[in-house]
Amino acid sequence: EIGASAFEVGLLATATQIFPMLLSYAAGVLQDRFGSRWLLAFGALVGGLGTQLPYFYPGMPALYAGSALFGIWSVIVIVLTQSLVGMLSRPAELARNFSHYTVLAWGTQLFGPLIAGYSIDLVGHARACLAIGPFALLTLVMLVIWGGLLPGGARRAGPPLDVRAVFANRAILRVLAMSGAVQLAMELFPFFLPLFGHALALPASTIGLLMSSSALSAMLLCLALPRLVARFSEERLLGWSFAASALAFTLLPFFRDPAFLAAVCVLFGVGMGAGQPLSTILMFKRSPEGQSGAGMGLRMMTNSALRVTGPAALGMLATGFGLASAPLVTAAVLAASAWLLARGPATGKGAAPHS
């Protein structure tokens, strides 16, 4: 609305990921040491402020600052809530609770754009920023009422997780690599699908429905995930997830009919609907006892680095070698990940993981 170029819009997306890339590990360590309640409150205050800046100071500087502040809120919420889900779950409940958590995350991808779009249509872009403010306030109210139920920190739980030791622990390194592959797929499919839709001259509403179909299929798969985990191992299911997602990326450049594209989107949703919670469960299990926050933070740090670099790198590939090249390269990465998982689980020396 204010005349920003496509490059400037891209920089806004990068600004949102800067703090998640830099602070994820620190947020996890602070949670392990001091608990979650006040850290979550700090994130809501900072992020809430960031969402309001564009209304009071219209222009690109306020959008950059607001995006960066919102990134602080997102890193705190994602790292801490993922760790909390694991800490508050019995071993037999991990799959169920993480699948429910992921259903909620996919639900935001269904309803968030609707709230934003209708707010813009009703009150305009600047005032739509005010519509986000109540979510920060709601977070603070919930923390006042129920924050005392959250587990506290353990200041004498031992030394923080040594990042350098990760590279000597094949089990943790393997999970980080698998999690990175999931994140790469999650970022690139919604990045390239609108580009293919635009190239096929599909209406924006059709592209939106296609993207929603992947989110809906992912939510349905998540609901079935606890039964699947009870029957198969997490790594075996994750391998199937990678295989399904690799097939979706392979087929994406070759289908032109919206019905076939919808089938590809459903296939991707089924794959990534399992990939997100499974990689989170595996990271929680591989993290040393009492340091799940640090483990989840380390996972998000690597994922955020991919979110900053992945779309740009493969976007350059698509520019140089054609639009179809980037999804096919992504499919190859996912297929290689599925093959590595099919070889069997890795073991690594290090601190005792969660049982």
Short mmCIF file of C-alpha atoms in Angstrom, two decimals:
data_model
loop_
_atom_site.label_atom_id
_atom_site.label_comp_id
_atom_site.label_asym_id
_atom_site.label_seq_id
_atom_site.Cartn_x
_atom_site.Cartn_y
_atom_site.Cartn_z
CA GLU A 1 0.00 0.00 0.00
CA ILE A 2 2.85 2.42 0.70
CA GLY A 3 4.72 1.58 -2.50
CA ALA A 4 7.37 -0.86 -1.26
CA SER A 5 9.27 -2.85 -3.87
CA ALA A 6 9.29 -6.64 -3.98
CA PHE A 7 12.85 -6.54 -2.62
CA GLU A 8 11.76 -4.45 0.36
CA VAL A 9 8.91 -6.85 1.06
CA GLY A 10 11.44 -9.66 1.00
CA LEU A 11 13.58 -7.79 3.51
CA LEU A 12 10.53 -7.57 5.80
CA ALA A 13 10.26 -11.36 5.79
CA THR A 14 13.96 -11.57 6.59
CA ALA A 15 13.61 -9.06 9.44
CA THR A 16 11.01 -11.32 11.05
CA GLN A 17 13.53 -14.19 11.11
CA ILE A 18 16.64 -12.35 12.32
CA PHE A 19 15.92 -12.69 16.04
CA PRO A 20 14.62 -16.27 15.80
CA MET A 21 17.91 -17.17 14.15
CA LEU A 22 20.01 -15.34 16.77
CA LEU A 23 18.02 -15.83 20.00
CA SER A 24 16.35 -19.26 19.77
CA TYR A 25 19.06 -21.08 21.69
CA ALA A 26 19.32 -18.32 24.32
CA ALA A 27 15.53 -18.40 24.83
CA GLY A 28 15.65 -22.15 25.44
CA VAL A 29 18.51 -21.84 27.93
CA LEU A 30 16.68 -19.09 29.83
CA GLN A 31 13.58 -21.28 30.00
CA ASP A 32 15.57 -24.19 31.41
CA ARG A 33 17.04 -21.90 34.08
CA PHE A 34 14.21 -19.55 35.01
CA GLY A 35 10.96 -21.05 33.73
CA SER A 36 8.51 -19.81 31.12
CA ARG A 37 5.96 -17.44 32.64
CA TRP A 38 7.81 -14.13 32.67
CA LEU A 39 9.72 -14.88 29.48
CA LEU A 40 6.41 -15.44 27.67
CA ALA A 41 5.06 -12.19 29.16
CA PHE A 42 8.12 -10.29 27.94
CA GLY A 43 7.68 -11.72 24.45
CA ALA A 44 4.01 -10.73 24.32
CA LEU A 45 4.81 -7.17 25.43
CA VAL A 46 7.62 -6.71 22.90
CA GLY A 47 5.76 -8.43 20.06
CA GLY A 48 2.53 -6.59 20.83
CA LEU A 49 4.41 -3.30 20.63
CA GLY A 50 5.88 -4.34 17.30
CA THR A 51 2.47 -5.06 15.80
CA GLN A 52 1.21 -1.56 16.71
CA LEU A 53 4.15 0.48 15.40
CA PRO A 54 2.99 0.60 11.74
CA TYR A 55 -0.29 2.23 12.78
CA PHE A 56 1.31 5.02 14.78
CA TYR A 57 4.32 5.51 12.47
CA PRO A 58 3.27 4.58 8.90
CA GLY A 59 6.24 3.81 6.68
CA MET A 60 8.91 1.23 6.00
CA PRO A 61 11.12 1.98 9.05
CA ALA A 62 8.24 1.15 11.41
CA LEU A 63 7.47 -2.01 9.42
CA TYR A 64 11.08 -3.17 9.71
CA ALA A 65 11.18 -2.44 13.44
CA GLY A 66 7.78 -4.02 13.99
CA SER A 67 8.79 -7.16 12.07
CA ALA A 68 11.96 -7.52 14.14
CA LEU A 69 10.07 -7.07 17.43
CA PHE A 70 7.43 -9.55 16.30
CA GLY A 71 10.27 -11.99 15.58
CA ILE A 72 11.26 -11.81 19.27
CA TRP A 73 7.69 -12.74 20.27
CA SER A 74 7.57 -15.61 17.81
CA VAL A 75 10.89 -17.13 18.88
CA ILE A 76 9.94 -17.04 22.56
CA VAL A 77 6.48 -18.50 22.00
CA ILE A 78 7.54 -21.28 19.62
CA VAL A 79 10.62 -22.44 21.55
CA LEU A 80 8.97 -22.30 24.97
CA THR A 81 5.61 -23.84 24.04
CA GLN A 82 7.20 -26.73 22.18
CA SER A 83 9.38 -27.47 25.18
CA LEU A 84 6.43 -27.09 27.55
CA VAL A 85 4.35 -29.58 25.57
CA GLY A 86 7.12 -32.12 26.02
CA MET A 87 7.71 -31.38 29.71
CA LEU A 88 4.01 -31.54 30.59
CA SER A 89 3.48 -34.84 28.73
CA ARG A 90 3.98 -38.37 29.95
CA PRO A 91 6.08 -40.48 27.54
CA ALA A 92 2.98 -42.25 26.23
CA GLU A 93 1.30 -38.88 25.56
CA LEU A 94 4.07 -37.23 23.57
CA ALA A 95 2.73 -38.12 20.13
CA ARG A 96 -0.84 -37.14 20.98
CA ASN A 97 0.07 -33.81 22.57
CA PHE A 98 2.56 -32.77 19.89
CA SER A 99 0.06 -33.71 17.17
CA HIS A 100 -2.58 -31.54 18.87
CA TYR A 101 -0.05 -28.72 19.09
CA THR A 102 0.65 -29.04 15.37
CA VAL A 103 -3.07 -29.07 14.55
CA LEU A 104 -3.30 -25.72 16.30
CA ALA A 105 -0.32 -24.43 14.31
CA TRP A 106 -1.90 -25.50 11.02
CA GLY A 107 -5.16 -23.93 12.17
CA THR A 108 -3.45 -20.55 12.41
CA GLN A 109 -2.49 -20.93 8.75
CA LEU A 110 -6.18 -21.36 7.96
CA PHE A 111 -7.62 -18.57 10.10
CA GLY A 112 -4.76 -16.08 10.41
CA PRO A 113 -4.87 -14.96 6.75
CA LEU A 114 -8.67 -14.71 6.97
CA ILE A 115 -8.46 -12.41 10.01
CA ALA A 116 -5.80 -10.30 8.31
CA GLY A 117 -7.61 -10.14 4.97
CA TYR A 118 -11.01 -9.22 6.36
CA SER A 119 -9.46 -6.67 8.74
CA ILE A 120 -7.72 -4.97 5.82
CA ASP A 121 -10.90 -4.97 3.74
CA LEU A 122 -12.99 -3.56 6.59
CA VAL A 123 -10.73 -0.96 8.21
CA GLY A 124 -7.66 -0.60 5.96
CA HIS A 125 -4.04 -1.69 6.25
CA ALA A 126 -2.91 0.58 9.07
CA ARG A 127 -5.89 -0.06 11.35
CA ALA A 128 -5.61 -3.78 10.63
CA CYS A 129 -2.40 -3.70 12.66
CA LEU A 130 -4.52 -2.74 15.67
CA ALA A 131 -6.53 -5.94 15.19
CA ILE A 132 -3.43 -7.95 16.13
CA GLY A 133 -2.98 -6.16 19.45
CA PRO A 134 -5.69 -8.10 21.33
CA PHE A 135 -3.77 -11.35 20.77
CA ALA A 136 -0.85 -9.98 22.80
CA LEU A 137 -3.25 -8.80 25.49
CA LEU A 138 -4.95 -12.21 25.56
CA THR A 139 -1.55 -13.85 26.07
CA LEU A 140 -0.86 -11.63 29.09
CA VAL A 141 -4.30 -12.33 30.58
CA MET A 142 -3.78 -16.09 30.26
CA LEU A 143 -0.37 -15.82 31.91
CA VAL A 144 -1.86 -13.87 34.82
CA ILE A 145 -4.59 -16.48 35.33
CA TRP A 146 -2.78 -19.73 34.57
CA GLY A 147 0.92 -18.82 34.45
CA GLY A 148 1.48 -20.26 37.93
CA LEU A 149 0.69 -23.73 36.61
CA LEU A 150 3.70 -23.68 34.27
CA PRO A 151 6.81 -25.56 35.46
CA GLY A 152 9.59 -23.41 36.86
CA GLY A 153 13.23 -23.47 35.90
CA ALA A 154 16.08 -25.45 37.41
CA ARG A 155 18.97 -23.07 37.99
CA ARG A 156 21.21 -25.89 39.17
CA ALA A 157 20.26 -28.33 36.44
CA GLY A 158 23.82 -28.48 35.17
CA PRO A 159 25.77 -26.68 32.45
CA PRO A 160 23.89 -25.47 29.37
CA LEU A 161 23.82 -27.68 26.32
CA ASP A 162 27.16 -27.24 24.55
CA VAL A 163 26.41 -26.37 20.93
CA ARG A 164 29.81 -27.66 19.89
CA ALA A 165 29.02 -31.03 21.44
CA VAL A 166 26.09 -31.37 19.03
CA PHE A 167 28.49 -32.01 16.20
CA ALA A 168 29.97 -34.89 18.17
CA ASN A 169 26.54 -36.39 18.87
CA ARG A 170 25.27 -38.11 15.75
CA ALA A 171 21.77 -38.64 17.17
CA ILE A 172 21.13 -34.93 17.81
CA LEU A 173 22.86 -33.89 14.59
CA ARG A 174 20.69 -36.33 12.65
CA VAL A 175 17.51 -34.87 14.16
CA LEU A 176 18.65 -31.31 13.39
CA ALA A 177 19.29 -32.29 9.77
CA MET A 178 15.89 -33.96 9.48
CA SER A 179 14.19 -30.97 11.12
CA GLY A 180 15.96 -28.67 8.68
CA ALA A 181 14.66 -30.69 5.74
CA VAL A 182 11.11 -30.41 7.14
CA GLN A 183 11.51 -26.64 7.53
CA LEU A 184 12.88 -26.29 4.01
CA ALA A 185 9.83 -28.08 2.59
CA MET A 186 7.45 -26.06 4.78
CA GLU A 187 8.92 -22.78 3.53
CA LEU A 188 9.26 -23.60 -0.14
CA PHE A 189 5.93 -25.24 -1.02
CA PRO A 190 3.79 -22.18 -0.13
CA PHE A 191 6.52 -20.03 -1.69
CA PHE A 192 6.43 -21.74 -5.10
CA LEU A 193 2.78 -22.79 -5.32
CA PRO A 194 1.53 -19.20 -5.89
CA LEU A 195 4.27 -18.69 -8.49
CA PHE A 196 3.11 -21.74 -10.45
CA GLY A 197 -0.51 -20.69 -10.00
CA HIS A 198 0.25 -17.22 -11.34
CA ALA A 199 2.14 -18.70 -14.30
CA LEU A 200 -0.95 -20.80 -15.07
CA ALA A 201 -3.17 -17.69 -14.77
CA LEU A 202 -5.18 -19.22 -11.91
CA PRO A 203 -7.39 -16.81 -9.91
CA ALA A 204 -6.09 -15.76 -6.51
CA SER A 205 -9.08 -17.41 -4.85
CA THR A 206 -8.18 -20.74 -6.48
CA ILE A 207 -4.58 -20.46 -5.30
CA GLY A 208 -5.84 -19.69 -1.80
CA LEU A 209 -8.07 -22.76 -1.83
CA LEU A 210 -5.16 -24.89 -2.98
CA MET A 211 -3.01 -23.67 -0.08
CA SER A 212 -5.87 -24.24 2.36
CA SER A 213 -6.30 -27.82 1.13
CA SER A 214 -2.73 -28.65 2.17
CA ALA A 215 -3.30 -27.14 5.63
CA LEU A 216 -6.57 -29.04 6.08
CA SER A 217 -5.06 -32.38 5.05
CA ALA A 218 -2.14 -31.75 7.42
CA MET A 219 -4.54 -31.14 10.31
CA LEU A 220 -6.43 -34.37 9.60
CA LEU A 221 -3.17 -36.34 9.43
CA CYS A 222 -2.05 -34.88 12.76
CA LEU A 223 -5.22 -36.16 14.41
CA ALA A 224 -4.35 -39.68 13.27
CA LEU A 225 -0.67 -39.40 14.19
CA PRO A 226 -0.84 -40.79 17.77
CA ARG A 227 -2.22 -44.11 16.50
CA LEU A 228 0.42 -44.25 13.79
CA VAL A 229 3.24 -43.57 16.27
CA ALA A 230 1.89 -46.33 18.51
CA ARG A 231 2.25 -48.75 15.61
CA PHE A 232 5.38 -47.49 13.87
CA SER A 233 8.53 -45.70 15.04
CA GLU A 234 8.86 -41.92 14.75
CA GLU A 235 11.82 -42.18 12.37
CA ARG A 236 10.03 -44.65 10.10
CA LEU A 237 6.99 -42.38 9.88
CA LEU A 238 9.23 -39.38 9.24
CA GLY A 239 10.82 -41.26 6.34
CA TRP A 240 7.39 -41.83 4.80
CA SER A 241 6.63 -38.15 5.37
CA PHE A 242 9.72 -37.14 3.42
CA ALA A 243 8.85 -39.56 0.62
CA ALA A 244 5.32 -38.16 0.27
CA SER A 245 6.58 -34.57 0.31
CA ALA A 246 9.31 -35.36 -2.23
CA LEU A 247 6.67 -36.80 -4.58
CA ALA A 248 4.54 -33.66 -4.14
CA PHE A 249 7.46 -31.38 -5.06
CA THR A 250 8.29 -33.60 -8.03
CA LEU A 251 4.74 -33.45 -9.40
CA LEU A 252 4.18 -29.73 -8.74
CA PRO A 253 5.86 -28.39 -11.93
CA PHE A 254 4.08 -30.84 -14.24
CA PHE A 255 0.39 -30.40 -13.36
CA ARG A 256 -1.68 -27.58 -14.83
CA ASP A 257 -5.22 -28.57 -13.91
CA PRO A 258 -6.42 -27.18 -10.53
CA ALA A 259 -7.92 -30.55 -9.56
CA PHE A 260 -4.57 -32.31 -9.99
CA LEU A 261 -2.79 -29.47 -8.21
CA ALA A 262 -5.22 -29.92 -5.32
CA ALA A 263 -4.22 -33.59 -5.13
CA VAL A 264 -0.55 -32.52 -5.01
CA CYS A 265 -1.36 -30.06 -2.21
CA VAL A 266 -3.16 -32.77 -0.22
CA LEU A 267 -0.16 -35.07 -0.69
CA PHE A 268 2.16 -32.36 0.59
CA GLY A 269 -0.13 -31.68 3.55
CA VAL A 270 -0.16 -35.36 4.50
CA GLY A 271 3.64 -35.46 4.35
CA MET A 272 4.33 -32.29 6.28
CA GLY A 273 1.42 -32.84 8.66
CA ALA A 274 3.47 -35.71 10.02
CA GLY A 275 6.89 -34.15 9.47
CA GLN A 276 6.46 -31.18 11.81
CA PRO A 277 5.36 -33.00 15.00
CA LEU A 278 7.62 -35.99 14.41
CA SER A 279 10.77 -33.88 14.10
CA THR A 280 9.74 -31.98 17.25
CA ILE A 281 9.15 -35.21 19.20
CA LEU A 282 12.52 -36.59 18.14
CA MET A 283 14.34 -33.41 19.17
CA PHE A 284 12.66 -33.46 22.58
CA LYS A 285 13.60 -37.10 23.10
CA ARG A 286 17.22 -36.55 22.05
CA SER A 287 17.71 -33.45 24.24
CA PRO A 288 19.58 -34.03 27.52
CA GLU A 289 17.40 -34.32 30.62
CA GLY A 290 16.44 -30.89 31.98
CA GLN A 291 17.64 -29.09 28.85
CA SER A 292 14.71 -29.50 26.48
CA GLY A 293 14.43 -25.72 26.13
CA ALA A 294 18.00 -25.49 24.87
CA GLY A 295 17.39 -28.40 22.52
CA MET A 296 14.24 -26.84 21.07
CA GLY A 297 16.03 -23.50 20.79
CA LEU A 298 18.90 -25.08 18.90
CA ARG A 299 16.37 -26.70 16.55
CA MET A 300 14.62 -23.41 15.88
CA MET A 301 17.93 -21.62 15.37
CA THR A 302 18.90 -23.96 12.54
CA ASN A 303 15.38 -23.83 11.11
CA SER A 304 15.36 -20.03 11.15
CA ALA A 305 18.68 -19.95 9.32
CA LEU A 306 17.09 -22.07 6.61
CA ARG A 307 14.04 -19.81 6.52
CA VAL A 308 16.32 -16.84 5.86
CA THR A 309 18.56 -18.48 3.26
CA GLY A 310 16.48 -21.26 1.68
CA PRO A 311 13.83 -19.33 -0.29
CA ALA A 312 16.41 -16.79 -1.52
CA ALA A 313 18.88 -19.46 -2.66
CA LEU A 314 16.30 -21.57 -4.46
CA GLY A 315 14.65 -18.45 -5.83
CA MET A 316 17.97 -17.60 -7.49
CA LEU A 317 18.12 -21.18 -8.81
CA ALA A 318 14.64 -20.83 -10.31
CA THR A 319 15.64 -17.52 -11.90
CA GLY A 320 18.71 -19.02 -13.52
CA PHE A 321 17.45 -22.46 -14.53
CA GLY A 322 13.68 -22.11 -14.75
CA LEU A 323 10.86 -22.25 -12.21
CA ALA A 324 10.68 -26.05 -12.19
CA SER A 325 14.30 -26.47 -11.09
CA ALA A 326 13.81 -25.34 -7.47
CA PRO A 327 10.97 -27.76 -6.56
CA LEU A 328 12.90 -30.61 -8.19
CA VAL A 329 16.02 -29.81 -6.15
CA THR A 330 13.88 -29.68 -3.01
CA ALA A 331 12.37 -33.04 -3.94
CA ALA A 332 15.88 -34.47 -4.23
CA VAL A 333 16.78 -33.19 -0.74
CA LEU A 334 13.62 -34.74 0.74
CA ALA A 335 14.16 -38.03 -1.09
CA ALA A 336 17.74 -38.18 0.24
CA SER A 337 16.40 -37.55 3.75
CA ALA A 338 13.92 -40.41 3.36
CA TRP A 339 16.74 -42.68 2.19
CA LEU A 340 18.92 -41.77 5.18
CA LEU A 341 16.08 -42.54 7.58
CA ALA A 342 15.46 -45.87 5.84
CA ARG A 343 19.05 -46.87 6.68
CA GLY A 344 18.12 -47.03 10.35
CA PRO A 345 18.45 -44.84 13.47
CA ALA A 346 21.71 -43.26 14.44
CA THR A 347 23.15 -43.39 17.91
CA GLY A 348 25.38 -40.83 19.52
CA LYS A 349 27.29 -40.32 22.74
CA GLY A 350 26.40 -37.47 25.02
CA ALA A 351 24.13 -36.49 27.87
CA ALA A 352 21.29 -38.79 28.69
CA PRO A 353 18.22 -38.04 26.58
CA HIS A 354 14.64 -37.95 27.78
CA SER A 355 13.18 -41.39 28.34
#
